[in-house]
Coordinates of C-alpha atoms in Angstrom, one line a residue:
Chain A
X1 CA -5.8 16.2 16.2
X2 CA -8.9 14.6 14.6
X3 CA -8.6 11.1 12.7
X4 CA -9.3 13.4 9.3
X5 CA -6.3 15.7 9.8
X6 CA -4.0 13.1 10.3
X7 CA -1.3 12.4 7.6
X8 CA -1.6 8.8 6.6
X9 CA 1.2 6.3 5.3
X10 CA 0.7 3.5 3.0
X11 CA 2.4 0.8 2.2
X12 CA 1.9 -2.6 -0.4
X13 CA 3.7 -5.3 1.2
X14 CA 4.1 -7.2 -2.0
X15 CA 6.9 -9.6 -1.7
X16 CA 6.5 -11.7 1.5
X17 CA 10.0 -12.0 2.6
X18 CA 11.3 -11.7 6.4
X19 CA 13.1 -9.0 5.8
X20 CA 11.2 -6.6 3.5
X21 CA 8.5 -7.8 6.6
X22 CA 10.6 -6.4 9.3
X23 CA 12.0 -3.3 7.1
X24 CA 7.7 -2.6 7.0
X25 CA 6.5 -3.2 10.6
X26 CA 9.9 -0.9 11.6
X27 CA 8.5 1.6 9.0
X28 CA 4.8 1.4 9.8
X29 CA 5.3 1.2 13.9
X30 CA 7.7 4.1 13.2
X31 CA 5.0 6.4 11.6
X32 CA 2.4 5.2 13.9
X33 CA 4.5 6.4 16.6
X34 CA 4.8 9.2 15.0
X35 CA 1.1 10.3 15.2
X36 CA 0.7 9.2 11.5
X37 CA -2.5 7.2 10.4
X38 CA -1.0 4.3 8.9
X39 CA -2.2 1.3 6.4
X40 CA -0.6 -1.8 5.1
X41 CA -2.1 -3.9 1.8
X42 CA -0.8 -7.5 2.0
X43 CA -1.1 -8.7 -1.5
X44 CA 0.4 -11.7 -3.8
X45 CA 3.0 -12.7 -1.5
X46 CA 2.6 -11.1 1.0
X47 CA -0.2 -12.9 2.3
X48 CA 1.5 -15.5 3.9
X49 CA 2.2 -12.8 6.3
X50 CA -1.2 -13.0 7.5
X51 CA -1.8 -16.7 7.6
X52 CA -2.4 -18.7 10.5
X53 CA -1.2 -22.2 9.2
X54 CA -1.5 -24.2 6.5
X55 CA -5.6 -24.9 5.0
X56 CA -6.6 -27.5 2.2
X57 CA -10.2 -27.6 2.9
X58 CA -12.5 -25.8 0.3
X59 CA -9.4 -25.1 -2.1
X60 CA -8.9 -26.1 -5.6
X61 CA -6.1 -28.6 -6.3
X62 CA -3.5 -26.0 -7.7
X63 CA -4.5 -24.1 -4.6
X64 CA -3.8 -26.7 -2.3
X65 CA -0.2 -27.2 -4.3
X66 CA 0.1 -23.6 -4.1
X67 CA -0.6 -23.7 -0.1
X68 CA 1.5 -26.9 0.4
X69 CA 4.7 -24.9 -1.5
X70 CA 4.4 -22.0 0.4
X71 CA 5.9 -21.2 3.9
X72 CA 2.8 -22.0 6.1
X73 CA 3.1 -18.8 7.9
X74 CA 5.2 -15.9 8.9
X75 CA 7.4 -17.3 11.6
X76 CA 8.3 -19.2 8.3
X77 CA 9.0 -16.5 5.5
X78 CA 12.3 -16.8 3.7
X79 CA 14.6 -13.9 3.4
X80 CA 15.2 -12.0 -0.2
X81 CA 19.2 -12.2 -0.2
X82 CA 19.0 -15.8 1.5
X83 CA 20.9 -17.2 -1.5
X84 CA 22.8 -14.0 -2.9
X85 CA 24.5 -13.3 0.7
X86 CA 24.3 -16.9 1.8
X87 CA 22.4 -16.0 5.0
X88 CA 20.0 -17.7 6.1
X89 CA 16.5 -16.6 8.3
X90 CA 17.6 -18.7 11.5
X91 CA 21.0 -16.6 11.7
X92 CA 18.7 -12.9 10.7
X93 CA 16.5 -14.1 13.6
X94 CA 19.4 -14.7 16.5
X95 CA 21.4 -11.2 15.3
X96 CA 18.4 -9.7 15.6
X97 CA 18.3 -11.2 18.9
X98 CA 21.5 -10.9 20.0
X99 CA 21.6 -6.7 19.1
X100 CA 18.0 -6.5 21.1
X101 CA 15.9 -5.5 18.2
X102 CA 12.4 -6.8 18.5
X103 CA 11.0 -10.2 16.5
X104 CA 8.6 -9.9 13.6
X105 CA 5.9 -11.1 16.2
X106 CA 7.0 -8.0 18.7
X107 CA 6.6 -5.7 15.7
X108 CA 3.4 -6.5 14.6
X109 CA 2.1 -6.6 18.0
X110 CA 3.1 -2.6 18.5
X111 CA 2.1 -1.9 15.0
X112 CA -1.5 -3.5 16.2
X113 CA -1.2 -1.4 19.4
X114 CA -0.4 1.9 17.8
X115 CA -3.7 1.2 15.2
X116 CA -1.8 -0.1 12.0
X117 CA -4.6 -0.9 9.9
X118 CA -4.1 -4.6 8.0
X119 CA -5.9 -5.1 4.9
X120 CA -5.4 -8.3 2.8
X121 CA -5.9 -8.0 -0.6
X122 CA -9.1 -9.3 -2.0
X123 CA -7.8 -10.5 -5.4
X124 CA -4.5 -12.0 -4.0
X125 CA -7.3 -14.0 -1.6
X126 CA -9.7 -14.9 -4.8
X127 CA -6.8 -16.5 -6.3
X128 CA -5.0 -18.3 -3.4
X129 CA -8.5 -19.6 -2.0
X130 CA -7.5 -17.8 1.5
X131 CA -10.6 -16.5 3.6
X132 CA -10.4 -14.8 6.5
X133 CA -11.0 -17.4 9.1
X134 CA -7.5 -18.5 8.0
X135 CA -5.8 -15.3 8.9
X136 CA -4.2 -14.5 12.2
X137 CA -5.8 -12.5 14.8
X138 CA -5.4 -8.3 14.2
X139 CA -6.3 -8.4 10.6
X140 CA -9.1 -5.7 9.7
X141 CA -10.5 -7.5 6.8
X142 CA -10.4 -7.5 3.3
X143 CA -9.9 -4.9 0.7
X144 CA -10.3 -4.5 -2.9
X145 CA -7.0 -2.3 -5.0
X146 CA -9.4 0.5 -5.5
X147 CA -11.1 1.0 -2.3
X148 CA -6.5 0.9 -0.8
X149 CA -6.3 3.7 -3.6
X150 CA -8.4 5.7 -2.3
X151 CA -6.4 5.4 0.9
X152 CA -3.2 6.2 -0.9
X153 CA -4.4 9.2 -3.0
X154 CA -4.9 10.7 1.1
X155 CA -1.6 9.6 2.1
X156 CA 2.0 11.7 1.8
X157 CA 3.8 8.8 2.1
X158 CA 3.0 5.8 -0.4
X159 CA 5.6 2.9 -0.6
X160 CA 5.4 -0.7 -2.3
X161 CA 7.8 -2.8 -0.8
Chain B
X1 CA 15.2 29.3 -4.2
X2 CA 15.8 28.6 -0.4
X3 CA 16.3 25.4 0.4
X4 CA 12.7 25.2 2.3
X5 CA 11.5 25.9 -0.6
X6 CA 13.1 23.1 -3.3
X7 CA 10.9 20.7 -4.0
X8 CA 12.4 16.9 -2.5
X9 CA 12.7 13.6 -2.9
X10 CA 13.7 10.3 -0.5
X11 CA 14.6 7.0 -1.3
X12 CA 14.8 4.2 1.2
X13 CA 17.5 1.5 -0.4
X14 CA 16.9 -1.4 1.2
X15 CA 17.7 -4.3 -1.2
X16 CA 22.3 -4.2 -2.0
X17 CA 21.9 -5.0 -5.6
X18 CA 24.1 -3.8 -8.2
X19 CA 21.0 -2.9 -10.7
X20 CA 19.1 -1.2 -8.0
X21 CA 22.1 0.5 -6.6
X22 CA 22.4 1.7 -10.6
X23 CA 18.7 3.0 -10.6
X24 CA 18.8 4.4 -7.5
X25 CA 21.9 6.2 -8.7
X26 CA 20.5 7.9 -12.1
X27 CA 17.0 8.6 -10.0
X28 CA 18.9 10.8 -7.5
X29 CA 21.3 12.7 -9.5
X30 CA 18.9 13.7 -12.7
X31 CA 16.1 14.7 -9.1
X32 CA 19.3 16.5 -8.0
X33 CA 20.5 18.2 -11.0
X34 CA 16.6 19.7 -11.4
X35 CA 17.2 21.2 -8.5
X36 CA 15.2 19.0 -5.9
X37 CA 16.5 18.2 -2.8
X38 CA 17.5 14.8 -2.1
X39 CA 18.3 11.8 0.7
X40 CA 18.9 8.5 0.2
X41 CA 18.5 6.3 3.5
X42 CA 20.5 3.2 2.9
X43 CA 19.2 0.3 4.9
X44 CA 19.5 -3.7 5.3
X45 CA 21.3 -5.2 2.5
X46 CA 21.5 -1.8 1.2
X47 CA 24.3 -1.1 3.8
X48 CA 26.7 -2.5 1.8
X49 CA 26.8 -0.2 -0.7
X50 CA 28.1 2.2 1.8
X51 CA 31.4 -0.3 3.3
X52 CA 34.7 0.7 2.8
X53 CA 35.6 -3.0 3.1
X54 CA 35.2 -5.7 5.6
X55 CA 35.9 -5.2 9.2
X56 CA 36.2 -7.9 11.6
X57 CA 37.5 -6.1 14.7
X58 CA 34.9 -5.4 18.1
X59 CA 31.9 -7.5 16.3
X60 CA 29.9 -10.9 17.8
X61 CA 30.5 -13.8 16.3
X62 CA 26.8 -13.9 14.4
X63 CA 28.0 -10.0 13.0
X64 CA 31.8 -11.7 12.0
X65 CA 29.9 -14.6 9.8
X66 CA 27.5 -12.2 8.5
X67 CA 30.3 -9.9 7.1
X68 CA 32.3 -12.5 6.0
X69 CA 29.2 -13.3 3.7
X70 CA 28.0 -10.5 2.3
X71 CA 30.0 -8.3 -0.3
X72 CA 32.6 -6.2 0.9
X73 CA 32.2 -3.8 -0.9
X74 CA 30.2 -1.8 -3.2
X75 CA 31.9 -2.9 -6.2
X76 CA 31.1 -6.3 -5.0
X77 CA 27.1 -6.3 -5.4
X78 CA 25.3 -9.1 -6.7
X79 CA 22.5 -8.3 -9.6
X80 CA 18.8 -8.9 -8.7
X81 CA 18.1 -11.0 -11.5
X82 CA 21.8 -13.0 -12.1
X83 CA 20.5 -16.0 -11.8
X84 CA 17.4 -15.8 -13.1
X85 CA 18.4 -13.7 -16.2
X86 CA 22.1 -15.4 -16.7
X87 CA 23.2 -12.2 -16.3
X88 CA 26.2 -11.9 -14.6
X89 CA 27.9 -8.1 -12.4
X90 CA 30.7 -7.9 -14.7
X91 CA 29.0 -8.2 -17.9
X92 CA 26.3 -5.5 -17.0
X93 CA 29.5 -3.3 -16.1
X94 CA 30.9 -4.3 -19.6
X95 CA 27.4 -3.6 -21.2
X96 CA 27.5 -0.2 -19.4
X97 CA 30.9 1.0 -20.3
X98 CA 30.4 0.5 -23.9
X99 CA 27.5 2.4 -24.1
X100 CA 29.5 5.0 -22.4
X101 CA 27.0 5.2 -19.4
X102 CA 28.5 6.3 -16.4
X103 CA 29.8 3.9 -13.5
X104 CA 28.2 2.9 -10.0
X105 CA 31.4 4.6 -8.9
X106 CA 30.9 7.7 -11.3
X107 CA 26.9 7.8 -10.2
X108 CA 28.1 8.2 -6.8
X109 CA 30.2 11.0 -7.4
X110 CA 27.9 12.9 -9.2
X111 CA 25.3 12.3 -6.6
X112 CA 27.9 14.5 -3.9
X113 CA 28.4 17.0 -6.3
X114 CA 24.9 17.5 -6.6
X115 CA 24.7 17.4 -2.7
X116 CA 22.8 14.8 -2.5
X117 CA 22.3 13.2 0.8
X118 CA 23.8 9.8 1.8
X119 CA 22.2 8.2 5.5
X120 CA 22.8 5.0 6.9
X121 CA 20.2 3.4 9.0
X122 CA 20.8 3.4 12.7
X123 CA 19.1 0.4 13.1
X124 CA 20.4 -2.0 10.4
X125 CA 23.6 -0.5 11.4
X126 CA 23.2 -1.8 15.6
X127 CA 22.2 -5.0 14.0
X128 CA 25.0 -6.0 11.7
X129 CA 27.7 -3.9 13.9
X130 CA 28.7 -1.4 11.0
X131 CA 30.3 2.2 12.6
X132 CA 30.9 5.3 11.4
X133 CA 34.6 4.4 10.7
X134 CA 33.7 1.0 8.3
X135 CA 32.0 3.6 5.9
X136 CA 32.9 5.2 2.8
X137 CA 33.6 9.3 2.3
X138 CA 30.5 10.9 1.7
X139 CA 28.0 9.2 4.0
X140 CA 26.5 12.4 6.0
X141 CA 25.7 10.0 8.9
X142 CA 23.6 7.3 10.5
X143 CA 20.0 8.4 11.0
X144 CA 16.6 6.2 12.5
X145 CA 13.4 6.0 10.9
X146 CA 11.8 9.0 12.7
X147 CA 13.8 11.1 11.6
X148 CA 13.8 9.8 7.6
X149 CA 10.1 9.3 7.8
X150 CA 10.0 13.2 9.2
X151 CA 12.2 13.8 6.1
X152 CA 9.5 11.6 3.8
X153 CA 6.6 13.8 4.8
X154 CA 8.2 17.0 3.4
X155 CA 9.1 15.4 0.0
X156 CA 6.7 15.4 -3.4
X157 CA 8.1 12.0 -3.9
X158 CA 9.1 8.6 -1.9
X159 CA 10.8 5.4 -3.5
X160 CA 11.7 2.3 -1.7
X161 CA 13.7 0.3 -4.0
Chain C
X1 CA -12.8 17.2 -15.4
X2 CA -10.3 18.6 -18.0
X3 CA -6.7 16.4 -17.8
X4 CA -5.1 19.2 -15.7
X5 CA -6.9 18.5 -12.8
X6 CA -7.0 14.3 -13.0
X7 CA -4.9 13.3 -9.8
X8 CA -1.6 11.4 -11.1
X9 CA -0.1 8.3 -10.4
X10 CA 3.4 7.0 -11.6
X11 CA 5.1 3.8 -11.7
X12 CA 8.7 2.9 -12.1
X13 CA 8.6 -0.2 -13.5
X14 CA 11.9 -1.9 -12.8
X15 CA 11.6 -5.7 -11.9
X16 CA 11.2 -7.9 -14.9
X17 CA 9.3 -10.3 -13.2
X18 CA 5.6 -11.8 -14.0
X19 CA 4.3 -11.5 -10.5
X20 CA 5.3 -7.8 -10.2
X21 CA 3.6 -7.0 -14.0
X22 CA 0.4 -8.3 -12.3
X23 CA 0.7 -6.3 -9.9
X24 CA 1.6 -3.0 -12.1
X25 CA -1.0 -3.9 -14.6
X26 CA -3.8 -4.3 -11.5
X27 CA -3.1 -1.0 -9.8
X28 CA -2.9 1.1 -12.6
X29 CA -5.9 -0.1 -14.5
X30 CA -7.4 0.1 -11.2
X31 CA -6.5 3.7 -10.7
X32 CA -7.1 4.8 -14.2
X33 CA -10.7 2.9 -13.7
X34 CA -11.0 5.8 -10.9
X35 CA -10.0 8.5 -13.6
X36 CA -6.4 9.0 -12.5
X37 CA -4.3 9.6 -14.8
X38 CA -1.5 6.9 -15.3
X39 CA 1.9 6.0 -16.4
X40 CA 4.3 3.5 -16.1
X41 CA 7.5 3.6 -16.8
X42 CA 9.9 0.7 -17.7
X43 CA 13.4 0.3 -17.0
X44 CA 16.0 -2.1 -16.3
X45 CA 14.5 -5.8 -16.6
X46 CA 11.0 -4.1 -17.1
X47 CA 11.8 -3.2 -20.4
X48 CA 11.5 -7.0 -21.1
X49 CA 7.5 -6.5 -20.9
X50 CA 7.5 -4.5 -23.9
X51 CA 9.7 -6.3 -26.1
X52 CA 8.1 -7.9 -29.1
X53 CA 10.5 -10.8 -29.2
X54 CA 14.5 -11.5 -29.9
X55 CA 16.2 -9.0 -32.1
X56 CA 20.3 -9.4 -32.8
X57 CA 20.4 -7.1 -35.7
X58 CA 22.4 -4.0 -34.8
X59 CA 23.8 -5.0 -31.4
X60 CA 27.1 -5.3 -30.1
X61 CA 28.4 -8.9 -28.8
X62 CA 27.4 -7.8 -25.3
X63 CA 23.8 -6.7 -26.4
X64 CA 23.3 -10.0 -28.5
X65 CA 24.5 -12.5 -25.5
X66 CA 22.1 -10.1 -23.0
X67 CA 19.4 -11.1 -25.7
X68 CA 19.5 -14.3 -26.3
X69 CA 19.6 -14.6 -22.0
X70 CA 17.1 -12.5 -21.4
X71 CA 12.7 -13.9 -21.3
X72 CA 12.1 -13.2 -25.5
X73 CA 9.2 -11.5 -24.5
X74 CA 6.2 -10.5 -22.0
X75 CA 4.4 -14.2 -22.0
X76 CA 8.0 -15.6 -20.6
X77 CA 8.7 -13.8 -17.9
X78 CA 9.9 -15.7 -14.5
X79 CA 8.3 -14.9 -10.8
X80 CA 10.6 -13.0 -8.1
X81 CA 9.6 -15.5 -6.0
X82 CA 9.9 -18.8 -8.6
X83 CA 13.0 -20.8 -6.6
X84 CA 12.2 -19.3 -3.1
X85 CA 8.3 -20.5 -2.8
X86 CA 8.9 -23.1 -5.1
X87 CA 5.9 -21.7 -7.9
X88 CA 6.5 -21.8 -11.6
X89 CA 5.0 -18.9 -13.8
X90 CA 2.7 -21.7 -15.9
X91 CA 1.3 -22.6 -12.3
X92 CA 0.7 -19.3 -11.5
X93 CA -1.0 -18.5 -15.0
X94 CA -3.6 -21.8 -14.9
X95 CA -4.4 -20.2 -11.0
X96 CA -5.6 -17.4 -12.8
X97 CA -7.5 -18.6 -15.3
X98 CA -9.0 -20.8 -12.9
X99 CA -10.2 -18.2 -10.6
X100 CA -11.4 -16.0 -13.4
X101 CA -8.6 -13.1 -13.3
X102 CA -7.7 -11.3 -16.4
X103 CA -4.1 -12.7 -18.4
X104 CA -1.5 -10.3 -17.9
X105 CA -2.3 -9.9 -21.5
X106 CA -6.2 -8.8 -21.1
X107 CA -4.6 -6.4 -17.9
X108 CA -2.3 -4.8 -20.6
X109 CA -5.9 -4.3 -23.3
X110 CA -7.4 -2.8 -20.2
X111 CA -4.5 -0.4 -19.3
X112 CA -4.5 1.2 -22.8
X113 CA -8.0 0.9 -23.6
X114 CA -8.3 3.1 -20.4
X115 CA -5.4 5.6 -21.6
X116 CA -2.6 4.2 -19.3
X117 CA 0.6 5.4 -20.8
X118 CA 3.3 3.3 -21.5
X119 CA 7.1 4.4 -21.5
X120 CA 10.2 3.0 -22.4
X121 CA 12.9 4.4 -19.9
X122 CA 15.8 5.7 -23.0
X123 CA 18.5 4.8 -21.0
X124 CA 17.8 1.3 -20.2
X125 CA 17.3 1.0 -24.2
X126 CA 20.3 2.6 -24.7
X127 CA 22.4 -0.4 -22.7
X128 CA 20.3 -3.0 -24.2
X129 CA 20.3 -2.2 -27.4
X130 CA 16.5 -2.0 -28.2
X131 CA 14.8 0.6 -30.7
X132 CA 11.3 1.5 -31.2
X133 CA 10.9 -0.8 -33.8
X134 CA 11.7 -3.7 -31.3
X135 CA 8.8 -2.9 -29.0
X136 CA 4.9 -4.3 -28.7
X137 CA 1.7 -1.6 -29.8
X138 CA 1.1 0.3 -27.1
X139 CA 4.0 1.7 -26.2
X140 CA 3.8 5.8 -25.7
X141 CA 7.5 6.1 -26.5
X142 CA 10.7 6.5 -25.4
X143 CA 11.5 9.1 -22.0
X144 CA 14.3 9.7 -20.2
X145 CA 14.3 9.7 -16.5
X146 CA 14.1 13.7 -15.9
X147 CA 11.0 13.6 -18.4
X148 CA 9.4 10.9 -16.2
X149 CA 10.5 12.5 -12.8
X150 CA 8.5 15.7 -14.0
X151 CA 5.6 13.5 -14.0
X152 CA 6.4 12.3 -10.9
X153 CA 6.6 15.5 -9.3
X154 CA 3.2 16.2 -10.2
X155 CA 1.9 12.8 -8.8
X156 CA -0.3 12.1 -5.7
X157 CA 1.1 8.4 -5.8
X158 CA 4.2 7.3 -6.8
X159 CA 5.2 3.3 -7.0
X160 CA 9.0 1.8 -7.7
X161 CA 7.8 -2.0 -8.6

């Protein structure tokens, strides 16, 4: 089947929590998998998904308190229910583990290998002063909310997580 | 109209809250009771609205803490927003009794008698050790991401909440 | 075109939170810009974003202690994320201005001044306790959830934020 007659998945990865990250990765290497031409927008906080580390240079100084406050990449991303259900993103990691269900890392390396496309937001980048020579390696550059639009208006499935 | 031909929607309910579990709830049955055709895939924290209490017995240790933490139950959910409204479960169940809206546990109902369908993740279930026999009456069985994303591409619409 | 044959997009707008109205407001003036037709519907905590400010007259106890706990209105609203990444929503709004993004205010302008409707979900007013009278310009009304899943139906996108 030709790239046009594919059907295409979208998703907004909005929040930037380990969890909604894995719950993504299984969704998006799933379609992949699937034969389905699939796309991921990492905006707000879901940025720090795609960051290689902490970076002050070039920033602004509530950037740089912005970038020293947030987790410095995504071996580092908190869970949402880390409070509410009093578990914490050490003991997510080892069950996942223990029950042989691949790491975050594992999962974005298949969604790279199956042609997940990674988009970071353009905005969410203007405002947190990220560019892309701090992002990690597999990112397909950056995009704009009308240009990942346009991408959704093809799509069947569309999902902000 | 056969059902090949009803119109469908899917929810993925991934995040165990009370409030979501509420709006997920009165999305379903009002889709259902226009006569479309819809599953609900319950997955991560969204397990626990599908427990029929906790269960101790043939899980790891890492599986025994986890349960321990989380609610047991669905009547046990924690809101999205209780701390940072002030909100707390019981007054929102208060606040919804008086205004004569229907319970979580009245929702549900309605949602099977509308045929609605109930799927637990096969996934989230491996990871946190839930079976079959640890789930409430009404759940039409586990099912994996393939198959809900196959179920995704048929409907008009697709919610992750 | 004539209306009929705009493509749709819907939102559910259910969080409550600053960070997420940015993100509603930016994809749907962004879609409208791109002469979709829009609407957003607000429920649950998003009804907050429409509220004018505190009312008390002509609620019950429960309604009254919900209102005085609840953000007063739109410029108060906390981030999802404000405990977890450690960012407080005055922080967040200086970041903006620095970098020259539109107030979740000017976002709002944009939205109606490019025909974005605006919906108050009737149940969720119905718990609260809020009337027309209590809600900002701008608002299209009150709907009820089978109303907006009509809409929905005839979407190409559809977005639970």
């Amino acid at each position: 089947m030709s790239e046009q007659q594919k059907e295409k998945m979208t998703i907004i990865f909005f929040s930037g929590t380990m969890d909604k990250a894995i719950a993504a990765m299984i969704l998006a290497t799933t379609a992949a998998s699937m034969n389905m031409d699939v796309s991921i927008f990492f905006t707000f906080w879901g940025l720090n998904f795609l960051k290689k580390g902490r970076v002050y240079k070039g920033k602004s100084i509530l950037q740089k308190m912005m970038e020293f406050m947030m987790p410095s990449s995504r071996s580092k991303l908190p869970l949402t229910s880390m409070n509410m259900m009093g578990l914490g993103p050490a003991m997510m990691k080892k069950l996942m583990e223990s029950t042989k269900t691949p790491s975050l890392e594992e999962f974005f390396k298949m969604a790279k290998a199956f042609n997940v496309k990674i988009y970071a937001c353009s905005t969410s980048c203007g405002i947190m002063g990220v560019d892309n020579s701090n992002m990690i390696e597999g990112v397909d550059g950056q995009m704009g909310a009308a240009a990942f639009l346009g991408e959704a208006q093809k799509s069947k499935i569309n999902l902000f997580i």
